[in-house]
Amino acid sequence: MINESEITPIISVGIPFYNAEKFLAYSIQSILCQSYTNWELILVDDGSTDNSLKIAQEFARKDHRIKVLCDGENKKLPNRLNQLIKESKGKFIARMDADDIMHPSRLEIQLNYLLENNAFDLVSTGLVSIDDQNRVCGFRSVDSLTTGISKPFKFNIAHPTVMARKEWYLRNLYSLDYPRAEDFELWCRTYAKSDLKIAILPDLLLFYREFGNISIDNLLKTCSDERKIRNYYQMNNKIYNFIYFNFKYVFIYAIGILGLGQNLSKRRNRELSDHDAKELQELLNSVVNNK
């Protein structure tokens, strides 16, 4: 049974942010709404030029579990993720992006799984896609509990949903070489050395913001980083990767020219039933409206 009376936090939730003033308060509020309460929240500013830092500091003034780190520099996501890992006090570290929203039971469910299953170092979950107006749009998840990688270098891992043991993260820090695909490189590297002991739950425990929040330029950069990673880990041969990624690059560029970038997300998502969509929307609204 989880003991919430301990002074030292069991879970460290880490959120790096950069110019996230539009959604950051929702993300922080969703952590305050968690059913499990023995956590610390570390907010790391990556040189924001908007009001994000002020928003983070205001929450920190009201709750001693929230800590804000700021050095005024823009060091990019992988660097900030490593900083969060090293600064964390918890035995477990939960990932989250600054524009996403946690399901109220996320921390409790993931923590219980890792406490009851010592063979696994990480646990991830399914997610609900939302748009920039906090509307539910679809979902992505495995059909049932998945505890193994079925195909080499094929990962059904949604990075923002991951919770991992701190000791695993300390021996597997993020590479700084792939700022647009740091998670994919991490999965490839740890899989290659047989250190990716992960369980993927079908539970939808994160509201993931993607519709209305897609940058074609970032997608092109991600495509470039993924190509480098695949070549480095010898996934397919270089000729195949050259043809595949050049085609993908042209496709993404054309989608951007046509103004159809949001359609890329729709291709990855599955439709919710009317009943499930309504229930999830009501839950999301309760978190957003702090009820």
Short mmCIF file of C-alpha atoms in Angstrom, two decimals, residues 16-198:
data_model
loop_
_atom_site.label_atom_id
_atom_site.label_comp_id
_atom_site.label_asym_id
_atom_site.label_seq_id
_atom_site.Cartn_x
_atom_site.Cartn_y
_atom_site.Cartn_z
CA PRO A 16 10.27 21.68 -19.01
CA PHE A 17 8.59 24.70 -20.60
CA TYR A 18 9.30 27.31 -23.23
CA ASN A 19 6.77 30.04 -24.08
CA ALA A 20 3.89 27.89 -22.83
CA GLU A 21 1.75 30.61 -21.24
CA LYS A 22 -1.42 29.51 -23.05
CA PHE A 23 -1.55 26.02 -21.55
CA LEU A 24 0.94 25.75 -18.65
CA ALA A 25 -1.61 26.55 -15.94
CA TYR A 26 -3.83 23.69 -17.15
CA SER A 27 -0.90 21.27 -16.94
CA ILE A 28 0.03 22.32 -13.42
CA GLN A 29 -3.60 22.27 -12.30
CA SER A 30 -3.95 18.67 -13.48
CA ILE A 31 -1.11 17.65 -11.17
CA LEU A 32 -2.74 19.44 -8.26
CA CYS A 33 -5.86 17.35 -9.02
CA GLN A 34 -4.03 14.00 -8.74
CA SER A 35 -5.51 11.33 -6.47
CA TYR A 36 -1.96 10.56 -5.28
CA THR A 37 -0.42 13.51 -3.47
CA ASN A 38 3.11 12.62 -2.34
CA TRP A 39 4.86 14.25 -5.28
CA GLU A 40 7.09 17.15 -6.13
CA LEU A 41 6.68 19.15 -9.32
CA ILE A 42 9.81 20.56 -10.93
CA LEU A 43 9.17 23.24 -13.53
CA VAL A 44 12.19 24.16 -15.65
CA ASP A 45 12.07 27.31 -17.74
CA ASP A 46 14.06 27.07 -20.98
CA GLY A 47 14.46 30.78 -21.56
CA SER A 48 10.83 31.75 -22.11
CA THR A 49 10.07 35.24 -23.37
CA ASP A 50 6.36 35.23 -22.52
CA ASN A 51 4.59 35.00 -19.14
CA SER A 52 5.26 31.27 -18.61
CA LEU A 53 7.81 31.84 -15.85
CA LYS A 54 5.46 34.17 -13.94
CA ILE A 55 2.69 31.56 -14.13
CA ALA A 56 5.01 28.85 -12.81
CA GLN A 57 6.28 31.04 -9.98
CA GLU A 58 2.74 31.96 -8.94
CA PHE A 59 1.82 28.28 -8.51
CA ALA A 60 5.06 27.66 -6.60
CA ARG A 61 4.21 30.42 -4.13
CA LYS A 62 0.94 28.65 -3.31
CA ASP A 63 2.21 25.05 -3.02
CA HIS A 64 5.50 24.02 -1.39
CA ARG A 65 5.64 20.86 -3.52
CA ILE A 66 6.30 22.96 -6.64
CA LYS A 67 9.83 24.12 -7.49
CA VAL A 68 10.76 26.42 -10.37
CA LEU A 69 14.21 26.39 -11.97
CA CYS A 70 15.35 29.20 -14.26
CA ASP A 71 18.76 30.20 -15.59
CA GLY A 72 17.59 32.43 -18.44
CA GLU A 73 19.10 30.22 -21.14
CA ASN A 74 17.58 28.24 -24.01
CA LYS A 75 19.25 24.82 -23.80
CA LYS A 76 16.56 22.74 -25.57
CA LEU A 77 14.46 19.85 -24.33
CA PRO A 78 17.00 16.98 -23.92
CA ASN A 79 19.25 19.15 -21.75
CA ARG A 80 16.32 20.20 -19.58
CA LEU A 81 15.10 16.62 -19.22
CA ASN A 82 18.51 15.58 -17.92
CA GLN A 83 18.44 18.53 -15.53
CA LEU A 84 15.08 17.38 -14.19
CA ILE A 85 16.39 13.87 -13.64
CA LYS A 86 19.38 15.10 -11.65
CA GLU A 87 17.33 17.60 -9.61
CA SER A 88 14.57 15.13 -8.70
CA LYS A 89 14.20 13.77 -5.18
CA GLY A 90 11.67 11.06 -5.92
CA LYS A 91 12.34 7.38 -6.53
CA PHE A 92 10.14 7.64 -9.62
CA ILE A 93 10.08 10.30 -12.32
CA ALA A 94 6.98 11.13 -14.37
CA ARG A 95 7.24 12.90 -17.72
CA MET A 96 4.85 15.50 -18.99
CA ASP A 97 4.82 18.27 -21.57
CA ALA A 98 3.85 21.84 -20.69
CA ASP A 99 0.69 21.80 -22.81
CA ASP A 100 -0.70 18.41 -21.76
CA ILE A 101 -3.14 17.50 -18.99
CA MET A 102 -2.94 14.52 -16.63
CA HIS A 103 -5.83 12.18 -15.92
CA PRO A 104 -6.52 12.56 -12.15
CA SER A 105 -5.50 8.94 -11.48
CA ARG A 106 -2.38 8.82 -13.64
CA LEU A 107 0.27 9.00 -10.91
CA GLU A 108 -1.53 6.56 -8.62
CA ILE A 109 -2.06 3.93 -11.32
CA GLN A 110 1.47 4.10 -12.72
CA LEU A 111 3.14 4.14 -9.32
CA ASN A 112 1.15 1.14 -8.11
CA TYR A 113 2.14 -0.80 -11.21
CA LEU A 114 5.86 -0.16 -10.73
CA LEU A 115 5.68 -0.93 -7.00
CA GLU A 116 3.94 -4.23 -7.70
CA ASN A 117 6.11 -5.21 -10.69
CA ASN A 118 9.80 -4.92 -9.87
CA ALA A 119 10.78 -6.51 -13.19
CA PHE A 120 9.91 -3.27 -14.99
CA ASP A 121 11.74 0.04 -14.89
CA LEU A 122 9.23 2.06 -16.90
CA VAL A 123 5.51 2.21 -17.48
CA SER A 124 3.67 4.19 -20.15
CA THR A 125 0.00 4.48 -21.04
CA GLY A 126 -2.45 5.39 -23.75
CA LEU A 127 -3.46 8.97 -24.40
CA VAL A 128 -6.43 11.07 -25.42
CA SER A 129 -5.79 13.61 -28.17
CA ILE A 130 -7.11 17.10 -27.52
CA ASP A 131 -7.06 20.34 -29.50
CA ASP A 132 -6.08 23.87 -28.52
CA GLN A 133 -9.61 24.46 -27.18
CA ASN A 134 -9.45 21.50 -24.76
CA ARG A 135 -11.76 19.38 -26.88
CA VAL A 136 -11.37 15.60 -27.04
CA CYS A 137 -10.50 14.46 -30.57
CA GLY A 138 -9.52 10.76 -30.43
CA PHE A 139 -7.16 8.38 -28.69
CA ARG A 140 -4.09 6.19 -29.08
CA SER A 141 -3.34 3.10 -27.00
CA VAL A 142 -2.41 -0.55 -27.10
CA ASP A 143 -5.35 -2.95 -26.95
CA SER A 144 -4.12 -4.72 -23.82
CA LEU A 145 -1.24 -4.69 -21.36
CA THR A 146 2.00 -4.97 -23.35
CA THR A 147 5.17 -6.05 -21.57
CA GLY A 148 7.57 -6.67 -24.42
CA ILE A 149 8.80 -5.13 -27.65
CA SER A 150 7.36 -7.39 -30.35
CA LYS A 151 9.54 -6.12 -33.20
CA PRO A 152 13.09 -4.74 -33.05
CA PHE A 153 13.09 -0.95 -32.70
CA LYS A 154 9.27 -0.75 -32.90
CA PHE A 155 8.05 1.21 -29.91
CA ASN A 156 4.43 1.98 -28.96
CA ILE A 157 5.64 4.35 -26.27
CA ALA A 158 4.06 7.78 -25.84
CA HIS A 159 6.91 9.76 -24.31
CA PRO A 160 4.84 12.24 -22.22
CA THR A 161 3.05 9.33 -20.51
CA VAL A 162 6.18 7.65 -19.18
CA MET A 163 6.97 7.09 -15.52
CA ALA A 164 10.32 5.47 -14.74
CA ARG A 165 12.50 4.57 -11.81
CA LYS A 166 15.03 7.33 -11.19
CA GLU A 167 17.88 4.82 -11.09
CA TRP A 168 17.01 3.79 -14.67
CA TYR A 169 17.05 7.39 -15.85
CA LEU A 170 20.38 8.07 -14.14
CA ARG A 171 22.04 5.32 -16.15
CA ASN A 172 20.15 6.29 -19.32
CA LEU A 173 20.24 10.06 -19.67
CA TYR A 174 18.96 11.72 -22.85
CA SER A 175 21.33 12.33 -25.74
CA LEU A 176 21.84 15.99 -26.61
CA ASP A 177 22.45 15.18 -30.28
CA TYR A 178 18.81 14.73 -31.35
CA PRO A 179 16.73 17.59 -29.88
CA ARG A 180 13.66 16.71 -31.97
CA ALA A 181 13.71 12.94 -31.39
CA GLU A 182 15.36 12.51 -27.99
CA ASP A 183 12.78 9.95 -26.87
CA PHE A 184 13.17 7.73 -29.96
CA GLU A 185 16.95 7.73 -29.54
CA LEU A 186 16.57 6.80 -25.87
CA TRP A 187 14.31 3.83 -26.68
CA CYS A 188 16.69 2.67 -29.44
CA ARG A 189 19.76 2.94 -27.21
CA THR A 190 18.25 1.19 -24.21
CA TYR A 191 16.64 -1.50 -26.36
CA ALA A 192 19.99 -2.18 -28.03
CA LYS A 193 21.64 -2.81 -24.66
CA SER A 194 18.66 -4.79 -23.26
CA ASP A 195 17.75 -2.12 -20.72
CA LEU A 196 14.24 -1.20 -21.89
CA LYS A 197 12.08 -3.12 -19.44
CA ILE A 198 8.79 -1.32 -20.00
#
